[in-house]
Amino acid sequence: MRFRSLFPALTLAGTACSMTPALTLPPPPVAAVYPAAAAGTVFAVPDWRAMFGDPRLQRLITLALAENRDLRIAARNAEAARAQIRVQRAQSLPSVGGESGYTRQRQPSNVAGAGVGLTPITGGARGIEFGQFTVQAALTAFEIDLFGRLRAMNEAALQRWLGSEEGRLAVRLTVIGVVADTYFAERLAEGQLRLTTATLENWRAALDIARRLKAAGQASGVDLAQAEGQVRQVQADLAQRQRELALATNALTLAVGAAFPADLPSPIGLMDQPIPTALAAGTPSDLLTRRPDILQAEHELRAANADIGAARAAFFPRLSLTAAFGVASAGLSGLFNGANQTWSFSPSLSAPIFRGGELRGNLDLARLRTSVAVATYEKTIQTAFREVLDGLAARATYATQSAEQREVARHAERREALALLAYRAGMTGRLELLDAQRSGYGARQAALAVRREELASATALYRALGGGVSRLAPSP
């Protein structure tokens, strides 16, 4: 018998019926449009390089995409899922192995019998000793997938790999967002440190004026004490700002995953960051094809549905095939003569009779996991919808708030300068100057903080919209 005679049996695996139920994705449990979205906006999320225009930030993001450990873990998980596809698919293909061997044995005459065609080598009438050379190729326990069990398992493995690829993209988007967010936090800390340093210099100058006026008898000890206390407070603020900058730099280093190179471009100040904040949102249906976490949840749902098919098929009989073809001879020289051919063909059919409820339990478990996957898919969509709504609300308000806060800071600086001139001329008291200085200091700090929040909200909206992720059709 030749192996080509087995081909009709092997092709049965490709014509198996399927026990996997048809999957219809649940409708998105959110509104069809965003309440705060402008009508007619075109959905186009820029690439991260177009989104974050600071050359220093771009270098840090590039470094993070190569060095961040979370991204490495996600990439390795995707590779492991891809390898699992190959392992699973191998179960659907024939496993053919070749072997050769030599056997020498002795049997008593009363066991071997007389006249069986064996020529005694030694031993005479009391026994027969002989050797045998064999070469064969064997097909071992190949399952013919009549009811689609292996095909369902292959589909589940494929969907989990696709889900892991989307998970890798989700982690990549998260890394970009975290690096940008921590970078802006560092820029805020650096800006506040600069502001505090400049304020300390100005207030030390004001303290020197208060001392001279006190020496000339034109100011009281109360004025001098107020000026000294004000300088001490800013010195305490300076130590806090230095600590905050060090902590922000540490957080940014962790987000990047590597030490900063020495040739990084100079940073752009927080107030001048070239970040587009008016991103177009499109419609919620756009999220279903762009958000990696939603697509990952969809693939997990499809994998769980395929598990139901595999669990159903386990109730039905399994047809397995074992076959071998080779040659055997007592002598090596004539091993490959046509008369020395050997073959065996062993189909087997096994059917479950009693498994103690294991099969029913596996099917119930697969159905429950599919229900959980449906709920997870819907929850992921709802979370994405809420994140976009939050981003749209921020987009609609932060621009105005930031512009107004800058005007507040500008007027406060002007008032502080006029109050200092009036104090030097003796037209006003120390208390009015103190109030103007504190107001100006607080207004400038608030302007920095609002700008930081505006940039953080733009980054969050960028992530919520899918982050301009580009996809290539993967092949397992």
Short mmCIF file of C-alpha atoms in Angstrom, two decimals:
data_model
loop_
_atom_site.label_atom_id
_atom_site.label_comp_id
_atom_site.label_asym_id
_atom_site.label_seq_id
_atom_site.Cartn_x
_atom_site.Cartn_y
_atom_site.Cartn_z
CA MET A 1 0.00 0.00 0.00
CA ARG A 2 1.33 3.46 -0.87
CA PHE A 3 0.73 6.62 1.16
CA ARG A 4 -1.06 8.17 -1.80
CA SER A 5 -3.90 5.78 -1.11
CA LEU A 6 -4.44 7.60 2.19
CA PHE A 7 -5.06 11.00 0.55
CA PRO A 8 -8.84 10.56 0.26
CA ALA A 9 -9.01 9.89 3.98
CA LEU A 10 -6.78 12.84 4.81
CA THR A 11 -8.90 15.25 2.78
CA LEU A 12 -11.86 14.49 5.02
CA ALA A 13 -10.26 16.82 7.54
CA GLY A 14 -10.79 19.74 5.19
CA THR A 15 -14.49 19.02 4.69
CA ALA A 16 -15.42 18.84 8.36
CA CYS A 17 -18.68 20.27 9.52
CA SER A 18 -18.51 23.12 12.05
CA MET A 19 -19.98 23.15 15.55
CA THR A 20 -19.06 26.80 16.13
CA PRO A 21 -22.16 29.00 16.52
CA ALA A 22 -22.52 32.00 14.23
CA LEU A 23 -21.30 35.14 15.96
CA THR A 24 -23.12 38.44 15.67
CA LEU A 25 -21.37 41.29 17.43
CA PRO A 26 -23.66 43.11 19.85
CA PRO A 27 -24.60 46.65 18.80
CA PRO A 28 -22.45 49.33 20.46
CA PRO A 29 -24.14 50.23 23.78
CA VAL A 30 -23.56 53.96 23.25
CA ALA A 31 -25.19 56.83 21.39
CA ALA A 32 -24.67 57.11 17.65
CA VAL A 33 -23.12 60.60 17.91
CA TYR A 34 -21.19 62.54 20.51
CA PRO A 35 -23.30 65.20 22.23
CA ALA A 36 -20.42 67.67 22.19
CA ALA A 37 -19.05 66.84 18.73
CA ALA A 38 -19.32 69.50 16.08
CA ALA A 39 -21.50 68.56 13.15
CA GLY A 40 -19.69 67.67 9.96
CA THR A 41 -16.22 67.32 11.47
CA VAL A 42 -13.83 65.07 9.57
CA PHE A 43 -12.30 62.28 11.62
CA ALA A 44 -8.53 62.34 11.16
CA VAL A 45 -6.25 61.66 14.11
CA PRO A 46 -2.67 62.71 13.31
CA ASP A 47 0.36 60.50 13.67
CA TRP A 48 2.18 60.97 16.97
CA ARG A 49 5.00 62.90 15.30
CA ALA A 50 2.48 65.40 13.96
CA MET A 51 0.70 65.50 17.31
CA PHE A 52 3.78 66.13 19.45
CA GLY A 53 5.94 68.67 17.65
CA ASP A 54 8.61 69.23 20.33
CA PRO A 55 11.81 67.64 18.88
CA ARG A 56 12.99 66.67 22.37
CA LEU A 57 9.69 64.91 23.10
CA GLN A 58 9.83 63.14 19.73
CA ARG A 59 13.28 61.76 20.57
CA LEU A 60 12.07 60.57 23.95
CA ILE A 61 9.02 58.84 22.45
CA THR A 62 11.20 57.14 19.83
CA LEU A 63 13.53 55.94 22.59
CA ALA A 64 10.59 54.70 24.66
CA LEU A 65 9.16 52.70 21.75
CA ALA A 66 12.49 50.87 21.60
CA GLU A 67 13.24 50.55 25.32
CA ASN A 68 10.00 50.55 27.30
CA ARG A 69 9.63 47.25 29.16
CA ASP A 70 5.83 47.14 29.03
CA LEU A 71 6.00 47.37 25.27
CA ARG A 72 8.62 44.62 25.16
CA ILE A 73 6.39 42.37 27.24
CA ALA A 74 3.42 43.03 24.95
CA ALA A 75 5.55 42.29 21.87
CA ARG A 76 6.76 39.01 23.36
CA ASN A 77 3.21 38.05 24.26
CA ALA A 78 2.17 38.64 20.65
CA GLU A 79 5.05 36.50 19.42
CA ALA A 80 4.07 33.74 21.86
CA ALA A 81 0.48 33.83 20.60
CA ARG A 82 1.75 33.60 17.04
CA ALA A 83 3.86 30.57 17.94
CA GLN A 84 0.80 29.00 19.56
CA ILE A 85 -0.99 29.24 16.20
CA ARG A 86 1.72 27.13 14.60
CA VAL A 87 1.50 24.61 17.42
CA GLN A 88 -2.28 24.39 17.10
CA ARG A 89 -2.30 24.18 13.31
CA ALA A 90 0.20 21.34 13.44
CA GLN A 91 -2.46 19.20 15.11
CA SER A 92 -4.56 19.48 11.96
CA LEU A 93 -1.78 18.17 9.72
CA PRO A 94 -0.42 14.66 9.37
CA SER A 95 2.62 13.90 11.47
CA VAL A 96 4.98 11.72 9.45
CA GLY A 97 8.20 10.35 10.89
CA GLY A 98 10.89 8.11 9.53
CA GLU A 99 12.89 5.55 11.44
CA SER A 100 15.34 2.77 10.78
CA GLY A 101 16.63 0.05 13.02
CA TYR A 102 18.25 -3.31 13.44
CA THR A 103 16.86 -6.01 15.70
CA ARG A 104 18.58 -9.27 16.69
CA GLN A 105 16.78 -11.89 18.74
CA ARG A 106 16.70 -15.54 19.65
CA GLN A 107 13.58 -17.67 20.08
CA PRO A 108 13.22 -21.29 21.18
CA SER A 109 12.32 -23.73 18.46
CA ASN A 110 9.02 -24.66 20.09
CA VAL A 111 8.01 -20.97 20.04
CA ALA A 112 9.32 -19.95 16.65
CA GLY A 113 8.07 -23.18 15.06
CA ALA A 114 9.54 -25.10 12.21
CA GLY A 115 9.21 -24.31 8.56
CA VAL A 116 8.49 -20.60 8.95
CA GLY A 117 11.14 -19.64 6.46
CA LEU A 118 13.82 -18.63 8.98
CA THR A 119 17.29 -20.06 8.50
CA PRO A 120 18.96 -20.91 11.78
CA ILE A 121 22.28 -19.18 12.25
CA THR A 122 23.27 -20.77 15.50
CA GLY A 123 21.60 -22.77 18.15
CA GLY A 124 20.58 -25.90 16.21
CA ALA A 125 17.36 -27.56 17.22
CA ARG A 126 17.10 -25.82 20.56
CA GLY A 127 16.51 -22.32 19.18
CA ILE A 128 16.64 -19.86 16.33
CA GLU A 129 18.71 -16.66 16.35
CA PHE A 130 18.22 -14.09 13.59
CA GLY A 131 18.59 -10.37 12.79
CA GLN A 132 16.30 -7.94 10.94
CA PHE A 133 16.91 -4.54 9.30
CA THR A 134 13.90 -2.16 9.01
CA VAL A 135 13.29 1.22 7.38
CA GLN A 136 9.83 2.81 7.48
CA ALA A 137 7.82 6.02 7.38
CA ALA A 138 4.89 6.27 9.77
CA LEU A 139 1.78 8.40 10.07
CA THR A 140 0.98 8.53 13.79
CA ALA A 141 -2.49 9.02 15.28
CA PHE A 142 -3.64 11.64 12.77
CA GLU A 143 -7.11 12.91 13.72
CA ILE A 144 -9.51 13.39 10.82
CA ASP A 145 -11.45 16.45 11.91
CA LEU A 146 -14.98 15.26 11.07
CA PHE A 147 -16.80 17.66 13.37
CA GLY A 148 -14.54 20.73 13.24
CA ARG A 149 -12.96 20.42 16.69
CA LEU A 150 -9.44 21.16 15.49
CA ARG A 151 -10.65 23.83 13.11
CA ALA A 152 -12.42 25.60 15.99
CA MET A 153 -9.27 25.41 18.09
CA ASN A 154 -7.26 26.84 15.20
CA GLU A 155 -9.71 29.71 14.89
CA ALA A 156 -9.51 30.41 18.64
CA ALA A 157 -5.70 30.48 18.49
CA LEU A 158 -5.79 32.82 15.48
CA GLN A 159 -8.19 35.23 17.15
CA ARG A 160 -6.13 35.30 20.34
CA TRP A 161 -3.05 36.12 18.33
CA LEU A 162 -4.88 38.93 16.53
CA GLY A 163 -6.05 40.13 19.93
CA SER A 164 -2.49 40.10 21.26
CA GLU A 165 -1.39 42.17 18.27
CA GLU A 166 -4.07 44.74 19.09
CA GLY A 167 -2.94 44.57 22.71
CA ARG A 168 0.58 45.42 21.58
CA LEU A 169 -0.75 48.43 19.68
CA ALA A 170 -2.75 49.46 22.76
CA VAL A 171 0.38 49.32 24.91
CA ARG A 172 2.28 51.26 22.25
CA LEU A 173 -0.36 53.99 22.31
CA THR A 174 -0.28 54.00 26.11
CA VAL A 175 3.50 54.37 26.11
CA ILE A 176 3.30 57.34 23.74
CA GLY A 177 0.65 58.97 25.90
CA VAL A 178 2.46 58.32 29.18
CA VAL A 179 5.76 59.68 27.86
CA ALA A 180 4.03 62.81 26.57
CA ASP A 181 2.10 63.27 29.81
CA THR A 182 5.14 62.86 32.05
CA TYR A 183 7.15 65.12 29.75
CA PHE A 184 4.58 67.87 30.17
CA ALA A 185 4.68 67.29 33.93
CA GLU A 186 8.45 67.80 33.80
CA ARG A 187 7.98 70.95 31.71
CA LEU A 188 5.49 72.21 34.32
CA ALA A 189 7.94 71.53 37.15
CA GLU A 190 10.73 73.22 35.23
CA GLY A 191 8.52 76.22 34.44
CA GLN A 192 7.44 76.57 38.06
CA LEU A 193 11.06 76.34 39.17
CA ARG A 194 12.00 79.13 36.77
CA LEU A 195 9.07 81.23 37.98
CA THR A 196 9.95 80.67 41.64
CA THR A 197 13.62 81.52 41.01
CA ALA A 198 12.72 84.76 39.23
CA THR A 199 10.18 85.64 41.95
CA LEU A 200 12.78 85.07 44.65
CA GLU A 201 15.15 87.48 42.93
CA ASN A 202 12.44 90.12 42.63
CA TRP A 203 11.32 89.74 46.21
CA ARG A 204 14.88 89.89 47.51
CA ALA A 205 15.18 93.20 45.69
CA ALA A 206 11.95 94.33 47.36
CA LEU A 207 13.36 93.22 50.74
CA ASP A 208 16.47 95.31 50.10
CA ILE A 209 14.24 98.33 49.43
CA ALA A 210 12.32 97.67 52.65
CA ARG A 211 15.58 97.57 54.61
CA ARG A 212 16.75 100.88 53.15
CA LEU A 213 13.40 102.53 53.85
CA LYS A 214 13.50 101.20 57.41
CA ALA A 215 16.99 102.59 57.85
CA ALA A 216 15.79 105.96 56.54
CA GLY A 217 12.84 105.94 58.90
CA GLN A 218 10.31 105.77 56.06
CA ALA A 219 9.07 102.22 56.82
CA SER A 220 8.10 100.37 59.96
CA GLY A 221 9.46 97.16 61.36
CA VAL A 222 6.22 95.51 60.34
CA ASP A 223 6.94 96.22 56.67
CA LEU A 224 10.43 94.79 57.02
CA ALA A 225 9.13 91.65 58.77
CA GLN A 226 6.54 91.14 56.02
CA ALA A 227 9.21 91.40 53.30
CA GLU A 228 11.51 88.99 55.12
CA GLY A 229 8.69 86.46 55.64
CA GLN A 230 7.73 86.73 51.99
CA VAL A 231 11.29 85.91 50.88
CA ARG A 232 11.45 82.98 53.29
CA GLN A 233 8.22 81.58 51.87
CA VAL A 234 9.54 81.72 48.31
CA GLN A 235 12.77 80.06 49.42
CA ALA A 236 10.66 77.21 50.82
CA ASP A 237 8.72 77.10 47.53
CA LEU A 238 12.03 76.92 45.67
CA ALA A 239 13.03 73.76 47.55
CA GLN A 240 9.64 72.25 46.74
CA ARG A 241 9.96 73.09 43.05
CA GLN A 242 13.43 71.55 42.91
CA ARG A 243 12.05 68.36 44.44
CA GLU A 244 9.10 68.29 42.05
CA LEU A 245 11.40 68.68 39.04
CA ALA A 246 13.61 65.81 40.22
CA LEU A 247 10.57 63.57 40.76
CA ALA A 248 9.12 64.50 37.37
CA THR A 249 12.43 63.69 35.67
CA ASN A 250 12.56 60.34 37.45
CA ALA A 251 9.02 59.54 36.29
CA LEU A 252 9.90 60.48 32.72
CA THR A 253 13.02 58.28 32.82
CA LEU A 254 10.91 55.35 33.98
CA ALA A 255 8.34 55.97 31.24
CA VAL A 256 11.05 56.07 28.59
CA GLY A 257 12.78 53.00 29.99
CA ALA A 258 16.34 54.21 29.43
CA ALA A 259 18.72 56.99 30.37
CA PHE A 260 18.42 60.16 28.33
CA PRO A 261 21.01 60.55 25.56
CA ALA A 262 23.37 63.49 25.88
CA ASP A 263 22.45 64.97 22.49
CA LEU A 264 18.76 65.59 23.17
CA PRO A 265 17.41 68.79 21.58
CA SER A 266 16.65 71.68 23.88
CA PRO A 267 13.11 71.56 25.28
CA ILE A 268 10.30 73.89 24.31
CA GLY A 269 8.66 75.69 27.20
CA LEU A 270 5.31 74.53 28.50
CA MET A 271 3.43 77.62 27.36
CA ASP A 272 4.84 77.32 23.82
CA GLN A 273 4.32 73.58 23.20
CA PRO A 274 3.13 73.03 19.57
CA ILE A 275 0.31 70.63 20.45
CA PRO A 276 -2.96 70.66 18.44
CA THR A 277 -5.76 70.64 20.99
CA ALA A 278 -8.78 70.85 18.65
CA LEU A 279 -8.91 67.22 17.48
CA ALA A 280 -11.90 66.08 15.40
CA ALA A 281 -13.81 63.25 17.06
CA GLY A 282 -15.81 61.78 14.16
CA THR A 283 -18.48 59.33 15.38
CA PRO A 284 -18.48 56.50 17.96
CA SER A 285 -18.46 53.93 15.14
CA ASP A 286 -14.97 55.15 14.23
CA LEU A 287 -13.73 53.87 17.57
CA LEU A 288 -14.75 50.32 16.66
CA THR A 289 -12.14 50.23 13.89
CA ARG A 290 -9.42 52.40 15.46
CA ARG A 291 -9.22 51.73 19.19
CA PRO A 292 -6.80 48.83 19.76
CA ASP A 293 -8.41 47.85 23.06
CA ILE A 294 -11.85 47.54 21.42
CA LEU A 295 -10.45 45.42 18.60
CA GLN A 296 -8.60 43.30 21.15
CA ALA A 297 -11.86 42.70 23.05
CA GLU A 298 -13.58 41.78 19.76
CA HIS A 299 -10.92 39.18 18.94
CA GLU A 300 -11.19 37.75 22.45
CA LEU A 301 -14.94 37.44 21.90
CA ARG A 302 -14.41 35.61 18.61
CA ALA A 303 -11.90 33.27 20.27
CA ALA A 304 -14.33 32.48 23.07
CA ASN A 305 -17.04 31.76 20.51
CA ALA A 306 -14.70 29.35 18.70
CA ASP A 307 -14.08 27.60 22.03
CA ILE A 308 -17.79 26.76 22.10
CA GLY A 309 -17.40 24.97 18.76
CA ALA A 310 -14.47 22.94 20.08
CA ALA A 311 -16.42 22.04 23.23
CA ARG A 312 -19.45 20.96 21.18
CA ALA A 313 -17.34 18.81 18.84
CA ALA A 314 -15.88 16.97 21.84
CA PHE A 315 -19.25 15.21 22.30
CA PHE A 316 -18.86 13.42 18.95
CA PRO A 317 -16.62 10.48 17.96
CA ARG A 318 -13.03 11.04 16.86
CA LEU A 319 -11.57 9.23 13.87
CA SER A 320 -7.81 8.70 14.05
CA LEU A 321 -5.47 7.14 11.54
CA THR A 322 -2.14 5.41 12.10
CA ALA A 323 -0.26 3.95 9.13
CA ALA A 324 3.24 2.85 8.24
CA PHE A 325 5.06 1.93 5.05
CA GLY A 326 8.57 0.55 4.84
CA VAL A 327 10.86 -2.37 4.14
CA ALA A 328 12.25 -5.18 6.29
CA SER A 329 14.94 -7.75 5.57
CA ALA A 330 17.20 -10.15 7.37
CA GLY A 331 20.10 -8.86 5.32
CA LEU A 332 21.15 -5.26 4.64
CA SER A 333 22.11 -5.87 1.00
CA GLY A 334 18.59 -6.81 -0.11
CA LEU A 335 16.72 -4.43 2.17
CA PHE A 336 15.13 -2.33 -0.56
CA ASN A 337 13.97 -5.16 -2.79
CA GLY A 338 10.32 -4.89 -3.76
CA ALA A 339 9.46 -8.14 -2.06
CA ASN A 340 10.58 -6.78 1.32
CA GLN A 341 7.92 -4.04 1.51
CA THR A 342 5.86 -3.78 4.70
CA TRP A 343 2.85 -1.67 5.54
CA SER A 344 0.20 -1.26 8.18
CA PHE A 345 -3.05 0.70 8.26
CA SER A 346 -4.88 1.24 11.57
CA PRO A 347 -7.90 3.55 11.61
CA SER A 348 -9.61 3.92 14.98
CA LEU A 349 -12.87 5.44 16.12
CA SER A 350 -13.34 6.59 19.71
CA ALA A 351 -16.51 7.98 21.21
CA PRO A 352 -17.10 9.39 24.69
CA ILE A 353 -19.44 7.24 26.80
CA PHE A 354 -18.98 8.42 30.37
CA ARG A 355 -16.76 11.35 31.38
CA GLY A 356 -18.38 12.30 34.68
CA GLY A 357 -19.92 15.51 33.27
CA GLU A 358 -16.57 16.84 32.03
CA LEU A 359 -17.74 17.50 28.48
CA ARG A 360 -20.93 19.23 29.59
CA GLY A 361 -18.93 21.29 32.07
CA ASN A 362 -16.47 22.35 29.38
CA LEU A 363 -19.32 23.43 27.12
CA ASP A 364 -21.01 25.39 29.89
CA LEU A 365 -17.68 27.00 30.76
CA ALA A 366 -17.09 28.00 27.13
CA ARG A 367 -20.55 29.57 26.93
CA LEU A 368 -20.02 31.48 30.18
CA ARG A 369 -16.66 32.76 28.98
CA THR A 370 -18.30 33.95 25.79
CA SER A 371 -20.89 35.83 27.84
CA VAL A 372 -18.09 37.43 29.83
CA ALA A 373 -16.31 38.34 26.58
CA VAL A 374 -19.50 39.99 25.29
CA ALA A 375 -19.81 42.06 28.47
CA THR A 376 -16.11 42.97 28.30
CA TYR A 377 -16.48 44.04 24.67
CA GLU A 378 -19.47 46.25 25.50
CA LYS A 379 -17.76 47.69 28.59
CA THR A 380 -14.67 48.54 26.55
CA ILE A 381 -16.82 50.43 24.05
CA GLN A 382 -18.58 52.31 26.84
CA THR A 383 -15.27 53.23 28.45
CA ALA A 384 -13.91 54.47 25.13
CA PHE A 385 -17.08 56.51 24.55
CA ARG A 386 -16.79 58.11 27.99
CA GLU A 387 -13.08 58.93 27.46
CA VAL A 388 -13.86 60.67 24.18
CA LEU A 389 -16.70 62.62 25.83
CA ASP A 390 -14.35 63.74 28.58
CA GLY A 391 -11.82 64.81 25.97
CA LEU A 392 -14.45 66.75 24.03
CA ALA A 393 -15.60 68.51 27.18
CA ALA A 394 -12.00 69.47 27.93
CA ARG A 395 -11.45 70.59 24.33
CA ALA A 396 -14.45 72.90 24.55
CA THR A 397 -13.33 74.63 27.77
CA TYR A 398 -9.57 74.51 28.26
CA ALA A 399 -8.72 76.80 25.36
CA THR A 400 -10.86 79.59 26.83
CA GLN A 401 -9.68 78.93 30.37
CA SER A 402 -6.02 78.94 29.38
CA ALA A 403 -6.34 82.16 27.38
CA GLU A 404 -8.18 83.91 30.21
CA GLN A 405 -5.70 82.71 32.80
CA ARG A 406 -2.86 84.14 30.74
CA GLU A 407 -4.65 87.48 30.71
CA VAL A 408 -5.09 87.27 34.47
CA ALA A 409 -1.37 86.69 34.86
CA ARG A 410 -0.53 89.56 32.51
CA HIS A 411 -2.74 92.03 34.43
CA ALA A 412 -1.39 90.75 37.75
CA GLU A 413 2.20 91.39 36.58
CA ARG A 414 1.23 94.90 35.52
CA ARG A 415 -0.41 95.58 38.86
CA GLU A 416 2.68 94.25 40.68
CA ALA A 417 4.98 96.56 38.72
CA LEU A 418 2.78 99.61 39.42
CA ALA A 419 2.49 98.73 43.11
CA LEU A 420 6.28 98.50 43.39
CA LEU A 421 6.71 101.96 41.78
CA ALA A 422 4.13 103.44 44.12
CA TYR A 423 5.78 101.82 47.15
CA ARG A 424 9.19 103.18 46.19
CA ALA A 425 7.68 106.64 45.81
CA GLY A 426 6.04 106.34 49.22
CA MET A 427 2.54 106.66 47.76
CA THR A 428 1.30 103.29 49.11
CA GLY A 429 2.08 101.03 51.99
CA ARG A 430 3.85 97.70 52.12
CA LEU A 431 0.59 95.80 52.50
CA GLU A 432 -0.69 96.74 49.03
CA LEU A 433 2.63 95.79 47.43
CA LEU A 434 2.59 92.49 49.30
CA ASP A 435 -0.91 91.70 48.01
CA ALA A 436 0.05 92.59 44.42
CA GLN A 437 3.17 90.42 44.55
CA ARG A 438 1.31 87.43 45.95
CA SER A 439 -1.46 87.81 43.37
CA GLY A 440 1.02 88.00 40.50
CA TYR A 441 2.95 84.98 41.76
CA GLY A 442 -0.22 82.93 42.13
CA ALA A 443 -1.61 84.01 38.74
CA ARG A 444 1.55 82.96 36.91
CA GLN A 445 1.55 79.60 38.70
CA ALA A 446 -2.11 79.09 37.79
CA ALA A 447 -1.41 79.90 34.12
CA LEU A 448 1.28 77.22 34.01
CA ALA A 449 -0.98 74.68 35.73
CA VAL A 450 -3.91 75.33 33.38
CA ARG A 451 -1.65 75.00 30.33
CA ARG A 452 -0.37 71.70 31.68
CA GLU A 453 -3.94 70.45 32.14
CA GLU A 454 -4.84 71.60 28.63
CA LEU A 455 -1.95 69.63 27.13
CA ALA A 456 -2.79 66.60 29.26
CA SER A 457 -6.41 66.68 28.09
CA ALA A 458 -5.30 66.91 24.44
CA THR A 459 -3.03 63.89 24.97
CA ALA A 460 -5.88 61.98 26.63
CA LEU A 461 -8.24 62.78 23.73
CA TYR A 462 -5.56 61.69 21.26
CA ARG A 463 -5.33 58.32 23.03
CA ALA A 464 -9.11 58.03 23.33
CA LEU A 465 -9.53 58.48 19.56
CA GLY A 466 -7.08 55.70 18.77
CA GLY A 467 -3.92 57.73 18.46
CA GLY A 468 -3.40 57.64 14.71
CA VAL A 469 -2.43 53.95 14.88
CA SER A 470 -1.55 52.52 11.47
CA ARG A 471 -2.15 48.83 10.91
CA LEU A 472 -0.62 46.40 8.48
CA ALA A 473 -2.47 43.20 7.70
CA PRO A 474 -0.70 40.62 9.89
CA SER A 475 0.02 37.12 8.66
CA PRO A 476 0.47 34.31 11.18
#
